[in-house]
Amino acid sequence: YLAKEQGNTYQLYTPSMNDKAYERLNTEQALCKALENDEFEVHYQPQVNIITGQITGMEALVRWKHPEKGLVYPGDFIQIAEETGLIIPIGEWVLRTACLQSKAWQDAGYPPVTVVVNLSARQFLQQNLVETITRILQETGMDPKWLELEITEGVIMKDVDYTVKVLQELAKMGIRIAIDDFGTGYSSLNYLKRFPINTLKIDRSFIQGVVSDIQDAAIVSTIIVLARNLNLKVVAEGVETEEQYLFLRGKQCYDMQGYWFSRPVPAEEFEGLLKRQPFSRVVTMAEVAATE
Ligand code: C2E
Ligand code: MG
Ligand code: MG
Ligand code: MG
């Protein structure tokens, strides 16, 4: 259908545009159906404190169990969900599912773990965000102090006054706030002072180069010190290798997330990780002290 006959001439469409628009519409319709048919699934990735070896957090990451394509990752649909507004019902579903799961594990006697949920720009700027979160916490019986919401610098800087207002309301409820992908966005250090933020997550792109690139090493070290001086928790994301882990440990960054510990896994598998604590991948500081 790329070329359409018009009399004697062929009208060429720009294939990329046409395909894209078509695919977009397709994805939008499929996402609507996916919501109806319950095709989404939440996977959880542990955040590990390397001093205790305990899991301190679980980041909820949405996946789409597509009937034909199999498991589809957020990179392939979150953008479209964001543009069409479908991120609102999808995000609500993720939040409710993660809170229910966490509550169930707490009730079953596992040590409590912070539930970390991503909020997109559209979700954050939604008028009734605070009401929605309040309702979900009530419905699920989740204690707000175990919930941490992740937003990016871009979201924060969209409307600074509004952001301050919403973050203060969330903080008053006892919810924690993390800045995701820290260091990659446009933002001013000023907001770290103005906003009630609890956690900085160092972006994976910096962690990746930490052992090979002196600039990445410098940036990561600086963010760690910045967080410490501002009394913020700092989490390194995308830790994949022992070398990266050792570098971060040496810089006194003790909270990490990444494939080195575990990929995001379905709930049943995450429960296995909860049972098998302390994390076997972690040499605890006590063990380090004993061998040094
Ligand atoms: P994010 O919030 O920065 O999440 C971390 C992403 O990095 C996840 O990708 C995770 O699987 C991946 N990751 C973690 N450790 C490693 C590692 O060691 N190496 C590598 N290469 N990757 C690692 P995922 O699950 O594909 O999600 C991508 C993005 O989609 C997320 O980035 C987040 O921005 C967005 N997202 C995911 N779930 C949701 C959701 O429920 N709501 C919203 N609004 N956004 C979501
Ligand atoms: Mg995140
Ligand atoms: Mg991130
Ligand atoms: Mg992100």
Tab-separated table of C-alpha atoms and ligand atoms in Angstrom:
chain	number	residue	atom	x	y	z
A	1	TYR	CA	0.000	0.000	0.000
A	2	LEU	CA	3.038	2.226	-0.164
A	3	ALA	CA	2.244	3.530	-3.628
A	4	LYS	CA	-1.238	4.419	-4.694
A	5	GLU	CA	-2.231	4.599	-8.319
A	6	GLN	CA	-3.542	7.986	-9.385
A	7	GLY	CA	-4.241	7.958	-13.080
A	8	ASN	CA	-0.899	7.372	-14.725
A	9	THR	CA	1.232	8.643	-11.888
A	10	TYR	CA	2.155	6.955	-8.702
A	11	GLN	CA	1.761	9.007	-5.574
A	12	LEU	CA	4.478	7.951	-3.212
A	13	TYR	CA	3.771	8.146	0.460
A	14	THR	CA	6.598	8.626	2.898
A	15	PRO	CA	6.787	5.077	4.097
A	16	SER	CA	8.274	5.892	7.485
A	17	MET	CA	5.563	8.426	8.322
A	18	ASN	CA	2.786	6.271	7.096
A	19	ASP	CA	4.033	3.181	8.835
A	20	LYS	CA	4.561	5.094	12.018
A	21	ALA	CA	1.094	6.628	12.051
A	22	TYR	CA	-0.405	3.266	11.280
A	23	GLU	CA	1.594	1.501	13.927
A	24	ARG	CA	0.711	4.183	16.438
A	25	LEU	CA	-3.000	3.798	15.851
A	26	ASN	CA	-2.606	0.063	16.003
A	27	THR	CA	-0.730	0.229	19.284
A	28	GLU	CA	-3.274	2.616	20.772
A	29	GLN	CA	-6.140	0.275	19.957
A	30	ALA	CA	-4.180	-2.695	21.169
A	31	LEU	CA	-3.348	-0.923	24.448
A	32	CYS	CA	-7.052	-0.227	25.058
A	33	LYS	CA	-7.801	-3.879	24.510
A	34	ALA	CA	-4.875	-4.897	26.686
A	35	LEU	CA	-6.377	-2.918	29.572
A	36	GLU	CA	-9.742	-4.594	29.099
A	37	ASN	CA	-8.212	-8.046	28.774
A	38	ASP	CA	-5.841	-7.692	31.692
A	39	GLU	CA	-2.725	-8.226	29.572
A	40	PHE	CA	-0.376	-6.140	31.690
A	41	GLU	CA	1.943	-7.582	34.249
A	42	VAL	CA	4.196	-5.992	36.815
A	43	HIS	CA	7.748	-7.215	37.222
A	44	TYR	CA	9.829	-6.215	40.207
A	45	GLN	CA	13.515	-5.420	40.406
A	46	PRO	CA	15.217	-5.442	43.802
A	47	GLN	CA	17.142	-2.535	45.259
A	48	VAL	CA	19.781	-4.001	47.519
A	49	ASN	CA	21.551	-2.476	50.474
A	50	ILE	CA	25.041	-3.907	50.185
A	51	ILE	CA	25.900	-3.401	53.850
A	52	THR	CA	23.150	-5.694	55.089
A	53	GLY	CA	22.623	-7.666	51.887
A	54	GLN	CA	18.895	-7.082	52.364
A	55	ILE	CA	16.428	-6.048	49.705
A	56	THR	CA	15.240	-2.572	50.663
A	57	GLY	CA	13.151	-1.744	47.626
A	58	MET	CA	11.281	-3.232	44.705
A	59	GLU	CA	10.814	-1.164	41.569
A	60	ALA	CA	7.583	-1.957	39.749
A	61	LEU	CA	8.166	-2.169	35.985
A	62	VAL	CA	5.234	-2.774	33.698
A	63	ARG	CA	5.255	-5.406	30.944
A	64	TRP	CA	2.658	-6.212	28.349
A	65	LYS	CA	1.873	-9.856	27.761
A	66	HIS	CA	0.872	-9.525	24.151
A	67	PRO	CA	-1.205	-12.483	22.897
A	68	GLU	CA	0.955	-12.788	19.735
A	69	LYS	CA	4.154	-10.860	20.342
A	70	GLY	CA	4.820	-12.236	23.793
A	71	LEU	CA	6.393	-10.015	26.439
A	72	VAL	CA	6.541	-6.384	25.285
A	73	TYR	CA	8.739	-3.933	27.211
A	74	PRO	CA	7.833	-0.365	28.194
A	75	GLY	CA	10.228	1.081	25.620
A	76	ASP	CA	7.797	-0.122	22.954
A	77	PHE	CA	4.556	1.264	24.374
A	78	ILE	CA	4.987	3.752	27.251
A	79	GLN	CA	5.578	6.655	24.873
A	80	ILE	CA	2.347	5.957	22.992
A	81	ALA	CA	0.494	5.370	26.249
A	82	GLU	CA	1.777	8.753	27.390
A	83	GLU	CA	0.716	10.558	24.221
A	84	THR	CA	-2.743	9.008	24.145
A	85	GLY	CA	-3.387	9.412	27.859
A	86	LEU	CA	-3.691	5.655	28.342
A	87	ILE	CA	-0.793	5.937	30.771
A	88	ILE	CA	-3.332	7.193	33.338
A	89	PRO	CA	-5.341	3.960	33.650
A	90	ILE	CA	-2.231	1.809	33.051
A	91	GLY	CA	-0.289	3.686	35.725
A	92	GLU	CA	-3.139	3.390	38.190
A	93	TRP	CA	-3.276	-0.322	37.579
A	94	VAL	CA	0.491	-0.654	38.126
A	95	LEU	CA	0.316	1.321	41.368
A	96	ARG	CA	-2.599	-0.709	42.698
A	97	THR	CA	-1.004	-4.017	41.701
A	98	ALA	CA	2.337	-3.141	43.291
A	99	CYS	CA	0.701	-1.912	46.510
A	100	LEU	CA	-1.486	-5.027	46.756
A	101	GLN	CA	1.541	-7.258	46.209
A	102	SER	CA	3.644	-5.445	48.765
A	103	LYS	CA	0.843	-5.520	51.339
A	104	ALA	CA	0.365	-9.245	50.765
A	105	TRP	CA	4.074	-9.910	51.357
A	106	GLN	CA	4.115	-7.732	54.459
A	107	ASP	CA	1.049	-9.572	55.790
A	108	ALA	CA	2.783	-12.878	55.054
A	109	GLY	CA	5.621	-11.830	57.345
A	110	TYR	CA	8.356	-10.770	54.954
A	111	PRO	CA	10.356	-7.769	56.113
A	112	PRO	CA	8.842	-4.653	54.565
A	113	VAL	CA	10.336	-3.388	51.344
A	114	THR	CA	9.782	0.041	49.776
A	115	VAL	CA	7.564	-0.168	46.700
A	116	VAL	CA	8.975	2.049	43.976
A	117	VAL	CA	6.607	3.190	41.218
A	118	ASN	CA	7.400	5.343	38.168
A	119	LEU	CA	5.230	8.353	37.408
A	120	SER	CA	5.275	9.820	33.908
A	121	ALA	CA	4.816	13.533	33.174
A	122	ARG	CA	1.192	13.074	32.269
A	123	GLN	CA	0.487	11.174	35.458
A	124	PHE	CA	2.277	13.701	37.611
A	125	LEU	CA	0.492	16.669	36.040
A	126	GLN	CA	-2.907	14.994	36.321
A	127	GLN	CA	-5.231	17.135	38.432
A	128	ASN	CA	-6.448	14.403	40.757
A	129	LEU	CA	-3.135	12.618	41.284
A	130	VAL	CA	-3.125	13.021	45.060
A	131	GLU	CA	-6.737	11.831	45.355
A	132	THR	CA	-6.018	8.818	43.151
A	133	ILE	CA	-2.991	7.814	45.201
A	134	THR	CA	-4.870	8.344	48.463
A	135	ARG	CA	-7.684	6.133	47.228
A	136	ILE	CA	-5.343	3.363	46.074
A	137	LEU	CA	-3.509	3.387	49.401
A	138	GLN	CA	-6.828	3.115	51.238
A	139	GLU	CA	-8.139	0.358	48.981
A	140	THR	CA	-4.992	-1.710	49.277
A	141	GLY	CA	-4.243	-1.010	52.936
A	142	MET	CA	-0.682	-0.011	52.048
A	143	ASP	CA	1.151	2.165	54.557
A	144	PRO	CA	2.268	5.286	52.589
A	145	LYS	CA	5.683	5.237	54.228
A	146	TRP	CA	6.545	2.169	52.116
A	147	LEU	CA	5.717	3.893	48.862
A	148	GLU	CA	8.297	5.780	46.823
A	149	LEU	CA	7.325	7.579	43.617
A	150	GLU	CA	9.915	8.172	40.893
A	151	ILE	CA	9.811	11.217	38.682
A	152	THR	CA	12.396	12.576	36.282
A	153	GLU	CA	14.015	15.987	36.221
A	154	GLY	CA	12.056	16.858	33.076
A	155	VAL	CA	8.766	16.310	34.864
A	156	ILE	CA	9.844	18.383	37.837
A	157	MET	CA	10.972	21.337	35.767
A	158	LYS	CA	7.785	21.535	33.667
A	159	ASP	CA	6.023	23.689	36.233
A	160	VAL	CA	8.152	24.252	39.290
A	161	ASP	CA	5.513	25.913	41.473
A	162	TYR	CA	2.988	23.206	40.761
A	163	THR	CA	5.610	20.535	41.425
A	164	VAL	CA	6.442	22.011	44.821
A	165	LYS	CA	2.774	21.989	45.743
A	166	VAL	CA	2.162	18.370	44.692
A	167	LEU	CA	5.394	17.056	46.206
A	168	GLN	CA	4.606	18.756	49.497
A	169	GLU	CA	1.174	17.132	49.569
A	170	LEU	CA	2.686	13.722	48.839
A	171	ALA	CA	5.403	14.245	51.444
A	172	LYS	CA	2.767	15.197	54.026
A	173	MET	CA	1.084	11.865	53.372
A	174	GLY	CA	4.376	10.145	54.170
A	175	ILE	CA	5.172	9.097	50.598
A	176	ARG	CA	8.802	9.157	49.481
A	177	ILE	CA	9.981	10.861	46.289
A	178	ALA	CA	12.915	9.814	44.117
A	179	ILE	CA	14.471	11.573	41.140
A	180	ASP	CA	14.903	8.935	38.434
A	181	ASP	CA	17.684	9.003	35.823
A	182	PHE	CA	19.387	11.749	37.809
A	183	GLY	CA	21.948	13.721	35.865
A	184	THR	CA	20.442	13.204	32.421
A	185	GLY	CA	17.811	15.965	32.426
A	186	TYR	CA	17.787	19.707	32.448
A	187	SER	CA	17.418	20.873	35.970
A	188	SER	CA	18.797	23.253	38.472
A	189	LEU	CA	20.459	22.203	41.696
A	190	ASN	CA	18.166	24.729	43.297
A	191	TYR	CA	15.233	22.345	43.170
A	192	LEU	CA	17.041	19.822	45.333
A	193	LYS	CA	16.768	22.441	48.049
A	194	ARG	CA	13.214	23.517	47.339
A	195	PHE	CA	11.558	20.161	46.814
A	196	PRO	CA	10.910	17.508	49.458
A	197	ILE	CA	12.983	14.795	47.779
A	198	ASN	CA	14.272	11.651	49.486
A	199	THR	CA	16.302	9.793	46.885
A	200	LEU	CA	18.536	10.397	43.868
A	201	LYS	CA	18.895	7.565	41.378
A	202	ILE	CA	22.085	7.825	39.390
A	203	ASP	CA	21.303	7.107	35.775
A	204	ARG	CA	22.496	3.857	34.267
A	205	SER	CA	24.350	5.683	31.476
A	206	PHE	CA	26.864	7.021	34.027
A	207	ILE	CA	27.184	3.710	35.871
A	208	GLN	CA	27.954	1.943	32.593
A	209	GLY	CA	31.156	3.901	32.080
A	210	VAL	CA	32.244	4.125	35.646
A	211	VAL	CA	35.282	1.848	35.335
A	212	SER	CA	36.361	2.843	31.833
A	213	ASP	CA	35.555	6.532	31.572
A	214	ILE	CA	37.089	9.012	33.981
A	215	GLN	CA	34.347	11.522	33.313
A	216	ASP	CA	31.591	9.065	34.204
A	217	ALA	CA	33.582	8.119	37.290
A	218	ALA	CA	33.846	11.790	38.250
A	219	ILE	CA	30.133	12.438	37.688
A	220	VAL	CA	29.083	9.405	39.706
A	221	SER	CA	31.443	10.244	42.570
A	222	THR	CA	30.138	13.796	42.607
A	223	ILE	CA	26.481	12.763	42.680
A	224	ILE	CA	27.214	10.405	45.583
A	225	VAL	CA	28.874	13.200	47.561
A	226	LEU	CA	26.134	15.661	46.628
A	227	ALA	CA	23.464	13.269	47.876
A	228	ARG	CA	25.345	12.597	51.096
A	229	ASN	CA	25.816	16.313	51.798
A	230	LEU	CA	22.155	17.023	51.113
A	231	ASN	CA	21.136	14.103	53.290
A	232	LEU	CA	19.506	12.237	50.428
A	233	LYS	CA	19.538	8.530	49.788
A	234	VAL	CA	21.438	7.644	46.633
A	235	VAL	CA	20.711	4.554	44.533
A	236	ALA	CA	22.919	3.476	41.646
A	237	GLU	CA	20.836	1.994	38.840
A	238	GLY	CA	21.959	-0.351	36.098
A	239	VAL	CA	24.778	-1.991	38.046
A	240	GLU	CA	25.790	-4.876	35.804
A	241	THR	CA	29.294	-5.939	36.771
A	242	GLU	CA	31.376	-6.695	39.815
A	243	GLU	CA	33.777	-3.891	38.828
A	244	GLN	CA	30.968	-1.340	38.872
A	245	TYR	CA	29.737	-2.711	42.166
A	246	LEU	CA	33.215	-2.442	43.695
A	247	PHE	CA	33.702	1.086	42.380
A	248	LEU	CA	30.411	2.218	43.912
A	249	ARG	CA	31.143	0.483	47.184
A	250	GLY	CA	34.489	2.247	47.283
A	251	LYS	CA	32.690	5.576	46.894
A	252	GLN	CA	30.380	4.629	49.750
A	253	CYS	CA	27.280	4.202	47.640
A	254	TYR	CA	25.537	1.384	49.451
A	255	ASP	CA	22.208	1.102	47.662
A	256	MET	CA	22.203	-0.469	44.224
A	257	GLN	CA	19.908	-1.847	41.571
A	258	GLY	CA	20.834	-3.665	38.406
A	259	TYR	CA	21.317	-6.937	36.554
A	260	TRP	CA	24.350	-7.738	38.734
A	261	PHE	CA	21.855	-8.387	41.522
A	262	SER	CA	18.767	-9.348	39.557
A	263	ARG	CA	16.794	-8.497	36.463
A	264	PRO	CA	13.206	-7.375	36.981
A	265	VAL	CA	11.286	-10.600	37.669
A	266	PRO	CA	7.643	-11.682	38.019
A	267	ALA	CA	6.146	-11.594	41.524
A	268	GLU	CA	6.590	-15.332	42.198
A	269	GLU	CA	10.274	-15.086	41.420
A	270	PHE	CA	10.677	-11.953	43.496
A	271	GLU	CA	9.208	-13.794	46.447
A	272	GLY	CA	12.019	-16.304	46.005
A	273	LEU	CA	14.521	-13.459	46.281
A	274	LEU	CA	12.826	-12.244	49.466
A	275	LYS	CA	13.189	-15.730	50.938
A	276	ARG	CA	16.840	-16.066	50.002
A	277	GLN	CA	18.122	-12.912	51.700
A	278	PRO	CA	20.800	-11.773	52.340
A	279	PHE	CA	21.615	-11.417	48.679
A	280	SER	CA	24.247	-13.931	47.637
A	281	ARG	CA	25.795	-11.507	45.127
A	282	VAL	CA	26.659	-9.144	47.950
A	283	VAL	CA	29.756	-9.396	50.057
A	284	THR	CA	28.540	-7.667	53.167
A	285	MET	CA	30.641	-4.987	54.773
A	286	ALA	CA	30.947	-7.195	57.849
A	287	GLU	CA	32.541	-9.876	55.664
A	288	VAL	CA	34.792	-7.301	54.045
A	289	ALA	CA	35.960	-6.126	57.454
A	290	ALA	CA	36.634	-9.721	58.494
A	291	THR	CA	38.924	-10.365	55.532
A	292	GLU	CA	40.757	-7.039	55.444
B	1	C2E	P1	13.472	3.318	34.657
B	1	C2E	O1	12.416	3.731	35.602
B	1	C2E	O2	14.732	4.086	34.659
B	1	C2E	O3	13.713	1.780	34.972
B	1	C2E	C1	14.946	1.117	34.844
B	1	C2E	C2	15.055	0.384	33.523
B	1	C2E	O4	16.382	-0.128	33.390
B	1	C2E	C3	14.142	-0.831	33.426
B	1	C2E	O5	13.806	-0.997	32.057
B	1	C2E	C4	15.062	-1.962	33.885
B	1	C2E	O6	14.664	-3.225	33.433
B	1	C2E	C5	16.361	-1.534	33.282
B	1	C2E	N1	17.520	-2.054	34.009
B	1	C2E	C6	17.639	-2.287	35.328
B	1	C2E	N2	18.864	-2.753	35.644
B	1	C2E	C7	19.559	-2.785	34.492
B	1	C2E	C8	20.912	-3.192	34.160
B	1	C2E	O7	21.711	-3.574	34.994
B	1	C2E	N3	21.258	-3.096	32.841
B	1	C2E	C9	20.403	-2.667	31.874
B	1	C2E	N4	20.827	-2.635	30.626
B	1	C2E	N5	19.112	-2.291	32.170
B	1	C2E	C10	18.720	-2.347	33.453
B	1	C2E	P2	12.317	-1.275	31.571
B	1	C2E	O8	11.604	-2.155	32.533
B	1	C2E	O9	12.360	-1.666	30.154
B	1	C2E	O10	11.638	0.165	31.699
B	1	C2E	C11	12.081	1.245	30.929
B	1	C2E	C12	11.452	2.527	31.383
B	1	C2E	O11	10.033	2.519	31.172
B	1	C2E	C13	11.614	2.805	32.876
B	1	C2E	O12	12.902	3.327	33.138
B	1	C2E	C14	10.500	3.793	33.110
B	1	C2E	O13	10.891	5.092	32.734
B	1	C2E	C15	9.428	3.300	32.155
B	1	C2E	N6	8.439	2.493	32.915
B	1	C2E	C16	8.477	1.188	33.250
B	1	C2E	N7	7.387	0.840	33.943
B	1	C2E	C17	6.633	1.944	34.061
B	1	C2E	C18	5.354	2.242	34.681
B	1	C2E	O14	4.703	1.393	35.306
B	1	C2E	N8	4.894	3.527	34.575
B	1	C2E	C19	5.607	4.502	33.910
B	1	C2E	N9	5.078	5.739	33.867
B	1	C2E	N10	6.785	4.252	33.347
B	1	C2E	C20	7.307	3.001	33.408
B	2	MG	MG	12.430	4.180	37.521
B	3	MG	MG	15.957	5.115	35.745
B	4	MG	MG	13.263	6.434	33.195
